[in-house]
XYZ file of C-alpha atoms in Angstrom:
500
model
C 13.996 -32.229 -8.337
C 15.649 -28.906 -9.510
C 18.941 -28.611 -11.182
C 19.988 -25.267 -11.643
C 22.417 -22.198 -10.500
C 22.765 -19.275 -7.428
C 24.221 -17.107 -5.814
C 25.467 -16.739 -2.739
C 23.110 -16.500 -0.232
C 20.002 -17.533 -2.346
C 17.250 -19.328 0.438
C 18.688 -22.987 0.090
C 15.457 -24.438 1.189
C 13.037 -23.609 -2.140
C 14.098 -25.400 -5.185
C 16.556 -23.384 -7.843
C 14.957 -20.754 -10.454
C 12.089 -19.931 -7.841
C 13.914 -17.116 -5.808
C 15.849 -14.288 -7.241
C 19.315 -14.633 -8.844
C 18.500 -18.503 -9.173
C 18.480 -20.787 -12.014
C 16.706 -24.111 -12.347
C 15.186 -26.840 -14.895
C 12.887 -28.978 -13.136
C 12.080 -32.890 -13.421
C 8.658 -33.136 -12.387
C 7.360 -30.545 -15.700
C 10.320 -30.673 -17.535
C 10.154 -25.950 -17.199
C 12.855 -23.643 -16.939
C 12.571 -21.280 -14.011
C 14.713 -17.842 -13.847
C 14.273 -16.101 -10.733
C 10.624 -16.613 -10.589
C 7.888 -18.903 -9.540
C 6.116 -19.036 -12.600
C 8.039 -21.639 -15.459
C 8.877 -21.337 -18.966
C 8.451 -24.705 -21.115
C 11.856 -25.775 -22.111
C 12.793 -29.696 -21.968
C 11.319 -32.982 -21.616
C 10.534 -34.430 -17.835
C 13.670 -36.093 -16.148
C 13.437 -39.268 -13.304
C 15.458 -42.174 -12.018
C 18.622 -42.851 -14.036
C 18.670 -40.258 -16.067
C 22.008 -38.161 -16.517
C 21.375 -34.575 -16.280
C 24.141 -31.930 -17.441
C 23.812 -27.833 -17.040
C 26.838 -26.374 -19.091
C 27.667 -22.487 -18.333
C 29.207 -20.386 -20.872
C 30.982 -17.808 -19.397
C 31.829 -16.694 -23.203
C 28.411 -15.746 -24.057
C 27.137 -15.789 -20.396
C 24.672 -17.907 -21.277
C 23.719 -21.656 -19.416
C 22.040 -25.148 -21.359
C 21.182 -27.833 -20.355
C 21.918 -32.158 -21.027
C 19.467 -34.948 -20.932
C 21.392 -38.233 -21.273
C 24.527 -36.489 -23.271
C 22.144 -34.626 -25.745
C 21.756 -31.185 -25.954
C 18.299 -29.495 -24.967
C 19.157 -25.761 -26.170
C 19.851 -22.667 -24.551
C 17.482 -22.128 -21.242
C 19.226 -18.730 -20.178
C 20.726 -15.832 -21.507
C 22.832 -12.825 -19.655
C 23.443 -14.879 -16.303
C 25.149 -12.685 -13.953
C 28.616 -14.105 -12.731
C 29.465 -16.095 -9.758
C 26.830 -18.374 -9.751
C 27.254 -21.708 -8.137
C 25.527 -24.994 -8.905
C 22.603 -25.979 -7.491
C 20.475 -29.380 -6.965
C 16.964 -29.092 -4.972
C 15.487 -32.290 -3.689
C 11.813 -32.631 -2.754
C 11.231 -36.260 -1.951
C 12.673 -38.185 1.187
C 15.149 -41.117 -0.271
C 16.256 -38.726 -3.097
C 20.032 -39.576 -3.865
C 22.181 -37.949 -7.093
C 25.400 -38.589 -7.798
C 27.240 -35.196 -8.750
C 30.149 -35.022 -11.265
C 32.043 -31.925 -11.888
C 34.908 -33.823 -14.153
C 36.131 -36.338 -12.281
C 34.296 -38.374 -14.924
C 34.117 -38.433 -18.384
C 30.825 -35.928 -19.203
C 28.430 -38.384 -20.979
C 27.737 -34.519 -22.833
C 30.758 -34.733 -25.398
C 31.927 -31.331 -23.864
C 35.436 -31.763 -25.973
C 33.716 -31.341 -28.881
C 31.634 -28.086 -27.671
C 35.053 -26.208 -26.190
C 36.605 -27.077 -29.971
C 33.267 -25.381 -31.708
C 34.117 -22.122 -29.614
C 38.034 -21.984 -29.747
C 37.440 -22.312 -33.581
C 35.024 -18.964 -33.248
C 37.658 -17.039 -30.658
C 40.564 -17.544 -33.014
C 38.278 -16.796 -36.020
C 37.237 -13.705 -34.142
C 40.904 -13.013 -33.652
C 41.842 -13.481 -37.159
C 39.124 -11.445 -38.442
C 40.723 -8.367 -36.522
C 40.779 -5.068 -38.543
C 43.946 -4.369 -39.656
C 43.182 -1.824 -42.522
C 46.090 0.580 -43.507
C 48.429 -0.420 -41.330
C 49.199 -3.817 -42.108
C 53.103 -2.555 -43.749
C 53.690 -0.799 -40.510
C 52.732 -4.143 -38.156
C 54.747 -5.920 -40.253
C 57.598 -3.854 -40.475
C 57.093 -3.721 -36.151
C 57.014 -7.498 -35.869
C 60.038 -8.067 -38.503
C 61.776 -5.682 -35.984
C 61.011 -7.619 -33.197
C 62.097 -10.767 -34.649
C 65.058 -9.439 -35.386
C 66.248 -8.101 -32.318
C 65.182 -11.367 -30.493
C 67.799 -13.536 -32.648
C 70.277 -10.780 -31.801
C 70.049 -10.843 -28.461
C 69.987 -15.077 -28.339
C 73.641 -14.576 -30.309
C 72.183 -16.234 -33.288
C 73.861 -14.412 -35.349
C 73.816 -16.029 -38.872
C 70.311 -16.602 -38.485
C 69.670 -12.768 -37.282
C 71.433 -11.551 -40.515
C 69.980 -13.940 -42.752
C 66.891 -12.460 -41.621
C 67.843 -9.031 -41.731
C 68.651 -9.819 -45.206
C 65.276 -10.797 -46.726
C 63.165 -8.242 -44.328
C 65.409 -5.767 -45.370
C 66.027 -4.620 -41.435
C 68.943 -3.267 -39.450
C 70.497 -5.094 -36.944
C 71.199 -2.521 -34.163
C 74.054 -4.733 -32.792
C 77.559 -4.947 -34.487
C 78.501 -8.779 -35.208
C 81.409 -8.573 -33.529
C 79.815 -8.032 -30.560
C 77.392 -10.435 -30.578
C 79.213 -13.198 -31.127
C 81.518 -12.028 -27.902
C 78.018 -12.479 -25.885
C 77.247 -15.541 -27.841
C 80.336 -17.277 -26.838
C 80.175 -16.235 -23.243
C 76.522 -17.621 -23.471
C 78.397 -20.951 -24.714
C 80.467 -20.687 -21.865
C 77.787 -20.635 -18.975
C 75.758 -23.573 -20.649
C 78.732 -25.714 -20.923
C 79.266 -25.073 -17.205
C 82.522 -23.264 -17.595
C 81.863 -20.314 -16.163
C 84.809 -19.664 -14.880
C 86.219 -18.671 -18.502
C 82.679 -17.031 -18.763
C 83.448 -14.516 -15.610
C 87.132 -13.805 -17.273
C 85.966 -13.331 -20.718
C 83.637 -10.984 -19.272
C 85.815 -8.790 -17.310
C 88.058 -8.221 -20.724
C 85.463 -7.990 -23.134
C 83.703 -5.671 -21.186
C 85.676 -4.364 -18.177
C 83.888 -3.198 -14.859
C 80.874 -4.762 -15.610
C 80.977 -7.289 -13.001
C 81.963 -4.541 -10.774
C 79.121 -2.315 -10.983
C 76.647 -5.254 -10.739
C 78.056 -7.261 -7.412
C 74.312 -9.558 -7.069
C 75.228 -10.901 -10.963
C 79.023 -11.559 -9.829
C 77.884 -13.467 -7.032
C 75.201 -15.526 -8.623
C 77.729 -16.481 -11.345
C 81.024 -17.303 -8.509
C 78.203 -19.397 -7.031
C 77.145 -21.159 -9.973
C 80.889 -21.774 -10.334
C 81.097 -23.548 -7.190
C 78.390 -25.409 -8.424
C 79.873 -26.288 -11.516
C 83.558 -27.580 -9.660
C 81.126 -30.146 -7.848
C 79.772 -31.287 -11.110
C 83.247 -31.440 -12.719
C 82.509 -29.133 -15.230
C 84.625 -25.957 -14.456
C 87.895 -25.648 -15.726
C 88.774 -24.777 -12.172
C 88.809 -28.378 -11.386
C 88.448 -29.597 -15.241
C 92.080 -29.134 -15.225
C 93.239 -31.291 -12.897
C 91.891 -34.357 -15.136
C 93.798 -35.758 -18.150
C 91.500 -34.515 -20.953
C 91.258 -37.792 -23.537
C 91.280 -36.759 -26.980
C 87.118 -37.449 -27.350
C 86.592 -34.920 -24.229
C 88.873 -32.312 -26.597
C 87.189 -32.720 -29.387
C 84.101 -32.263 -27.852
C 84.094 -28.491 -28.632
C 84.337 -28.249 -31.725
C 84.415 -25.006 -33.566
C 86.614 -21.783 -33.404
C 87.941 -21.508 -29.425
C 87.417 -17.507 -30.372
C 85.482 -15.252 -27.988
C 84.782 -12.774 -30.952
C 85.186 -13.356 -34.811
C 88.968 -13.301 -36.376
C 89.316 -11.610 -39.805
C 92.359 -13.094 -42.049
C 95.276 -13.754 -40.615
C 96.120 -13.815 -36.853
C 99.695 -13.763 -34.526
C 97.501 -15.174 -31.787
C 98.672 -18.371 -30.638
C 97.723 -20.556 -28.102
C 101.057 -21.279 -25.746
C 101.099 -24.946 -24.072
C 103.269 -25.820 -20.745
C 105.840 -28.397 -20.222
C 104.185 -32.146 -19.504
C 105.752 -31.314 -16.558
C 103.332 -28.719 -15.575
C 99.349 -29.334 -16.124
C 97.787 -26.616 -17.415
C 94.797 -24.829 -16.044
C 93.102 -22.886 -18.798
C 90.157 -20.882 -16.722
C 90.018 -17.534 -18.923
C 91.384 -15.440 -21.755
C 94.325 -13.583 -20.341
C 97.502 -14.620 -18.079
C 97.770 -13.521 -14.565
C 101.410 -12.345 -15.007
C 100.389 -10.113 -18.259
C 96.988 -8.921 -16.895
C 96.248 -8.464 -13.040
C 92.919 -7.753 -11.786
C 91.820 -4.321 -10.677
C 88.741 -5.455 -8.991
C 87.570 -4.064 -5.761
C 86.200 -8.032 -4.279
C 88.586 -10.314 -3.358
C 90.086 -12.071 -6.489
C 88.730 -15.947 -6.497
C 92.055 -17.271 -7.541
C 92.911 -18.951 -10.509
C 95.816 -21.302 -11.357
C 95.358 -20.201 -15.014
C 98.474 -20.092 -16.820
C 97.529 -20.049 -20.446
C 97.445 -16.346 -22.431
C 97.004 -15.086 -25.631
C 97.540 -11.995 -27.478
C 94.528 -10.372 -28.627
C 92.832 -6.945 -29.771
C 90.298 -5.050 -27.542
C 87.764 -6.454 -29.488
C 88.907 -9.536 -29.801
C 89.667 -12.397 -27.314
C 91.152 -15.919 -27.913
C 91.392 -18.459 -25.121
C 92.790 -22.089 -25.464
C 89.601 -24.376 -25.548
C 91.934 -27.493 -24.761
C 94.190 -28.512 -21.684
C 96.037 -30.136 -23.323
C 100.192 -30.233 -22.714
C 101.073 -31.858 -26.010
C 102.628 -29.041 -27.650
C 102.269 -31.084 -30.958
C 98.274 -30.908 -30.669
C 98.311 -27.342 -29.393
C 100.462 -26.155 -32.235
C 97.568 -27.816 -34.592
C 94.994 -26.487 -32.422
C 96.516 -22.572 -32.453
C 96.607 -23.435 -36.866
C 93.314 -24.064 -36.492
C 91.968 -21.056 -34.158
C 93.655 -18.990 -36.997
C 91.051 -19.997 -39.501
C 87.960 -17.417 -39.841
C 85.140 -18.570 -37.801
C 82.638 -19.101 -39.936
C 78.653 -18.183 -39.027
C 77.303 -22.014 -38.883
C 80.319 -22.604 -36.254
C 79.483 -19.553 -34.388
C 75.462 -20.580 -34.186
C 74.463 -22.136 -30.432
C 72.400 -24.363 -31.230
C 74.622 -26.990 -32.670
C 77.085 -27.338 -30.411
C 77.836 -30.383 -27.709
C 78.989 -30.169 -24.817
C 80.327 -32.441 -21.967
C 79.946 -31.655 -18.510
C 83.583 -32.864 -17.441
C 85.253 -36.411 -17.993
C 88.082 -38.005 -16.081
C 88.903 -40.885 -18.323
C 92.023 -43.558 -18.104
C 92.665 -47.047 -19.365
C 90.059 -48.588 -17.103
C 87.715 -45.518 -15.874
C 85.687 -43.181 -17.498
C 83.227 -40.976 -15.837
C 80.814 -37.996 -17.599
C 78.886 -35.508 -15.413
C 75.933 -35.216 -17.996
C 75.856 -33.784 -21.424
C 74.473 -30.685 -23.223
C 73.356 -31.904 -26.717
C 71.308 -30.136 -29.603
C 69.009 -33.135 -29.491
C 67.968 -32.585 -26.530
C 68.972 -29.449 -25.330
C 70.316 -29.478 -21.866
C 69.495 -32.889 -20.566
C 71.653 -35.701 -19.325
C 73.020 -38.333 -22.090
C 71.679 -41.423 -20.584
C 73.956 -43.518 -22.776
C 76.749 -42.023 -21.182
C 75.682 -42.431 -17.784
C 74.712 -46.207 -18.104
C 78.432 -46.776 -18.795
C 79.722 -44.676 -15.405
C 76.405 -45.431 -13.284
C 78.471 -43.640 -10.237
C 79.151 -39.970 -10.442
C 82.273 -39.006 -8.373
C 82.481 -35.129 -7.003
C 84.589 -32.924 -8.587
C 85.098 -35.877 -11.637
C 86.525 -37.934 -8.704
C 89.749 -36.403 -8.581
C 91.515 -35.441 -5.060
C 93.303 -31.661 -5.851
C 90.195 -30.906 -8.130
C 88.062 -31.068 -4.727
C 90.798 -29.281 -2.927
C 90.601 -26.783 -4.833
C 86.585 -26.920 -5.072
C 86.924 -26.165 -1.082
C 89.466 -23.772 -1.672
C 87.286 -21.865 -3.474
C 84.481 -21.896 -1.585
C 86.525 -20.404 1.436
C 86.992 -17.265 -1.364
C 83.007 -17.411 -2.058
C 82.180 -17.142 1.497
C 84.858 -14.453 2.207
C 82.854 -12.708 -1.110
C 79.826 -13.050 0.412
C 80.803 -11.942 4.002
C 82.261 -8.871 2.129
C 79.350 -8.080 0.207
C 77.571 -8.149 3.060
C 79.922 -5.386 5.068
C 79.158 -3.249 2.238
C 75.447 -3.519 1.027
C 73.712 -5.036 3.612
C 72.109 -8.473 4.371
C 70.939 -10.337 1.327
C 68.656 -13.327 1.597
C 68.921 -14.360 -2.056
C 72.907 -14.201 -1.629
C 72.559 -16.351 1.660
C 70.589 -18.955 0.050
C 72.424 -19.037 -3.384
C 75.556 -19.725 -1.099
C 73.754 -22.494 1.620
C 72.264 -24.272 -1.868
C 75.808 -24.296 -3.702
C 77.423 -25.810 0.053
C 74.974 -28.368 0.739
C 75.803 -30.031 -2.180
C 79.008 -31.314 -0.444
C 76.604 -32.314 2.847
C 75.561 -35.756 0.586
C 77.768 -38.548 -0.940
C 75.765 -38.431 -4.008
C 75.122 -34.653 -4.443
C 73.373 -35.680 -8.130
C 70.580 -37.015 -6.241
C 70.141 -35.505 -2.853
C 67.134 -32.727 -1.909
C 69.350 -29.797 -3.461
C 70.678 -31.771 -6.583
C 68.614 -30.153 -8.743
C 71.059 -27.101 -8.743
C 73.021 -29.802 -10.877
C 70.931 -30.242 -13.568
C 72.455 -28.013 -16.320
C 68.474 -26.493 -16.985
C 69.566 -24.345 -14.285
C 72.234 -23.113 -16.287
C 69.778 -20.536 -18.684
C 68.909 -18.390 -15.464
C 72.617 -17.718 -15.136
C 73.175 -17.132 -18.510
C 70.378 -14.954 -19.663
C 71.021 -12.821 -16.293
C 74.602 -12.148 -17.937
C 73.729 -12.007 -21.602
C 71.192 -8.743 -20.154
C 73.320 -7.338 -18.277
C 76.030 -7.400 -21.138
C 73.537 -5.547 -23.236
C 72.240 -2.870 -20.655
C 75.898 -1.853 -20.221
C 76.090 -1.143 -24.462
C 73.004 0.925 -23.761
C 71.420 -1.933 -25.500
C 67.384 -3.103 -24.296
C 68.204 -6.270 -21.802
C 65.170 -7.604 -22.795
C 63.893 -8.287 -26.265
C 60.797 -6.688 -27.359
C 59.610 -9.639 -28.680
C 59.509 -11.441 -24.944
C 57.736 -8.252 -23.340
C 55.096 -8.318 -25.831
C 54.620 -12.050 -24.998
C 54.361 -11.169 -21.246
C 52.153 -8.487 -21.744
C 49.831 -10.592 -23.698
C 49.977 -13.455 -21.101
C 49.631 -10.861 -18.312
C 46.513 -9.406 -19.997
C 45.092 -12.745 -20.854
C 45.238 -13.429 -17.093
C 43.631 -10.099 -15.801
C 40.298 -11.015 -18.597
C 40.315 -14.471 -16.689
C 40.197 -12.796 -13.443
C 37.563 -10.192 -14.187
C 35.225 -13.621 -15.657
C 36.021 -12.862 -19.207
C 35.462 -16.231 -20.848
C 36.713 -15.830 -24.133
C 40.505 -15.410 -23.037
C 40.121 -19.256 -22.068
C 40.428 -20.382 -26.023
C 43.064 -17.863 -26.521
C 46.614 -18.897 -25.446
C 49.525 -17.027 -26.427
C 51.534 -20.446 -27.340
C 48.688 -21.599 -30.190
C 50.144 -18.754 -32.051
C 53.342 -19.101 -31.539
C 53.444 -22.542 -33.879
C-alpha cells in the first residue's frame, strides 16, 4: 500500500512516488518514493489498523507524514502545487477508510497550524521598519483620525487629535450635522433624516436621485415598522417613548444662548413633526414629486444650524420645558452615537402597549427581547388605522417617484427591487416574520446610513470613504489574491487578528 500525492493525470494504476510528479510512503518497506522507482529510507513499515496521516504545507511547500498521530519528519521538500492525494492498493480485499476532516485528525494538527501562525505573525512583526517609523506613525494617526470623523464621533476624534497632535480636516460643526442625520437613519426616522438633509445641505438629494430613492424606500419601510414619524405621529407618544431620546434635539451644535424655540399645536390638532423646517415658511424646490408631509412643527435656525422638535408632544407645558432645554449647549458626550437608545415606535394606552424593536448601545441594533415578550404581537404601522393610511398614501408617491425616475434615466433593476421588497411587506399579516422581513430588522439600517453619511462628505469635497477602511480592503483583497495564486502563508494572516 502507497499513500502519497499527484497530479493530474499521473498513471493511476502504479502505486504513488513511482511515476513522475508523484509522491508516496509505502507500507510494505516503510521508503519514501519521489517521482522515481528507486526509494529513500524514511519511516517505519505500516499494516492493518494503523492510522496513517500525510500533512502538506503549502507554507514551506513541503509534505510529512503520521504514523498513529506521531510525527515521522519531513519526506519532501519543494512539491510543486496542485497535487492531489493519493492511496495505491496492491492486494485484493484491501479496504482504508479515508478522512479529510470530517474527523478529529488523531495527528494533533491544531497544535501544528498554532506553531506556524506564531512564525507568520513573528515574521510580520519582525518587518523592517528602519527610518521611517515617525512617518508610519504619523500616516496611521492620520488615518485614525479621519475614520472617527467620518463615523461623527466627534469627542472621541478630537480627543484624539489632541494627544497625536493631528488636524481634523472637518469643522465640528459639521460633523455633528452628519452625526445627527446618522442618528436619524438608525433610529428609523428617516423621514426627518431626508429633511434635515435637504437644509443642511441643499440639492444634494437632487443631484444623487439612486440615494433619494433608496432612502424614500427605506422610509416606507420604516412606516410599516412604526418607526417613521410619518406614521409615529399619529400615536399618543407616552412620556417613556419621549424620553427615549435623550440628549440635545439639535441637528448641529448651539453656542450660548438661542431664540430657537420649539412651537407646539393646540390638543386639538396632533402634531406631525417629520423634519426641521415648516411647509408654510420653507417650500420645496425639488424637481421629483414632493412625498408629502403633514409636518407642521418649525423652528428658526441659522444656515448652519438646524433645530427640530424631537417630541410630538401637544402639551405646550412639556414643550415649553423641552424648547428650555434644547437651549442648553450640547455637550460632546451627548453628541457621541454610541450611547444613545432608541425605540422603534410605541403606541401605548391604559391597557396596550406595543414596541417595534429597539436600538440599544448594549447591543447595538438588535431587538429588546424584554420588550417584545410583553407585546408578543407586532401590529403594522404600530397598529394604528390613519398611520397605515397614510403608509399607503405614501407608497402611491414612491411608486409615482419611481415611475418618474424611470421616464428620465432609464430602467433600474436595483430601484425595481428596492420598491417590490419595501411593498411585499404589506402582502403578509405578520410582515416581521414573512420571506422579506428581514428588510425590518434595523441591521439593515447601516447600508442606508453610511450610503448618506458618503455622499454628505463627497459633496464637501470631503473622501466618502475613510482611508482607514480602503487600506483594510486592500489588505483583505491582497490576502485573497496570495490564497489564490497557492501562497500558504496568507492563511495565518487575517486582517481582524490585528485589529484587537
Amino acid at each position: 500500500m502507497g499513500i502519497g500525492l499527484s497530479a493530474q493525470g499521473v498513471n493511476m494504476n502504479r502505486l504513488p512516488g513511482w511515476d513522475k510528479h508523484s509522491y508516496g510512503y509505502h507500507g510494505d518497506d516503510g521508503h519514501s518514493f519521489c517521482s522515481s522507482g528507486t526509494g529513500q529510507p524514511y519511516g517505519p513499515t505500516f499494516t492493518t489498523g494503523d492510522v496513517i496521516g500525510c500533512c502538506v504545507n503549502l507554507i514551506n511547500n513541503t509534505c510529512f507524514y503520521t504514523k498513529n498521530g506521531h510525527s515521522l519528519g519531513i519526506a519532501f521538500t519543494d512539491l510543486p502545487s496542485n497535487l492531489y492525494p493519493t492511496v495505491g492498493l496492491q492486494t485484493p480485499g484491501e479496504i482504508v477508510d479515508a478522512n479529510f476532516g470530517q474527523q478529529p485528525f488523531v495527528f494533533d494538527i491544531e497544535d501544528y497550524m498554532r506553531e506556524w501562525r506564531a512564525k507568520i505573525q513573528s515574521t510580520i512583526k519582525r518587518f523592517p521598519i528602519g527610518d521611517r517609523l515617525g512617518e508610519w506613525q504619523a500616516m496611521l494617526q492620520n488615518m485614525v483620525s479621519s475614520y472617527l470623523v467620518h463615523h461623527g464621533y466627534c469627542s472621541t476624534a478630537t480627543a484624539f487629535a489632541r494627544v497625536t497632535d493631528t488636524t481634523i480636516q472637518e469643522e465640528q460643526t459639521s460633523i455633528k450635522n452628519r452625526q445627527r442625520i446618522q442618528k436619524l437613519v438608525l433610529a428609523g426616522r428617516v423621514g426627518e433624516a431626508i429633511e434635515a438633509t435637504q437644509q443642511l445641505y441643499p440639492g444634494l438629494l437632487e443631484h444623487n436621485p439612486n440615494l433619494l430613492f433608496m432612502l424614500k424606500c427605506r422610509q416606507f419601510v420604516e412606516m410599516v415598522n412604526g418607526t417613521d414619524s410619518e406614521v409615529r405621529c399619529f400615536s399618543a407618544r407616552s412620556p417613556r417613548s419621549q424620553d427615549s431620546y435623550p440628549g440635545s434635539p439639535s441637528l448641529s451644535p448651539r453656542h450660548g444662548s438661542s431664540n430657537s424655540h420649539v412651537h407646539s399645536t393646540g390638543a386639538d390638532s396632533p402634531t406631525c413633526s417629520n423634519g426641521v423646517m415648516s411647509t408654510k415658511s420653507k417650500q420645496s424646490h425639488s424637481k421629483y414629486p414632493a412625498l408629502s408631509s403633514s409636518s407642521s412643527s418649525s423652528s428658526s435656525s441659522s444656515p448652519s444650524s438646524v433645530n427640530y422638535s424631537e417630541s410630538n408632544s401637544t402639551d405646550s407645558t412639556k414643550s415649553q420645558q423641552h424648547s428650555s432645554t434644547s437651549n442648553q449647549e450640547t455637550s460632546d458626550s451627548e453628541m457621541e452615537m454610541e450611547a444613545e437608545h432608541y425605540p422603534n415606535g410605541v403606541l401605548e394606552n391604559s391597557s396596550t402597549r406595543i414596541m417595534n424593536g429597539t436600538y440599544k448601545h448594549e447591543e447595538i441594533l438588535q431587538t429588546d427581547e424584554s420588550s417584545m415578550d410583553s407585546c408578543p404581537q407586532r401590529q403594522l404601522c404600530g397598529g394604528n388605522h390613519a398611520a397605515t393610511e397614510r403608509m399607503i398614501q405614501f407608497g402611491r408617491e414612491l411608486q409615482i417617484l419611481s415611475e418618474q425616475l424611470c421616464r428620465e434615466y432609464g430602467k433600474n433593476t436595483m430601484h425595481k427591487k428596492m420598491l417590490q421588497d419595501a411593498f411585499s411587506l404589506l402582502a403578509y399579516s405578520d410582515p416581521w416574520n414573512c420571506p422579506v422581513g428581514q428588510q425590518l430588522d434595523p441591521i439593515q439600517r447601516e447600508p442606508v446610513c453610511a450610503a448618506l453619511n458618503s455622499a454628505i462628505l463627497e459633496s464637501q469635497n470631503l473622501p466618502k470613504q475613510p482611508p482607514l477602511m480602503l487600506a483594510l480592503g486592500q489588505a483583505s483583497e491582497c490576502l485573497r489574491l496570495m490564497a489564490r495564486v497557492g501562497l500558504g502563508s496568507c492563511s495565518f494572516a487575517r486582517v481582524d487578528d490585528y485589529l484587537h
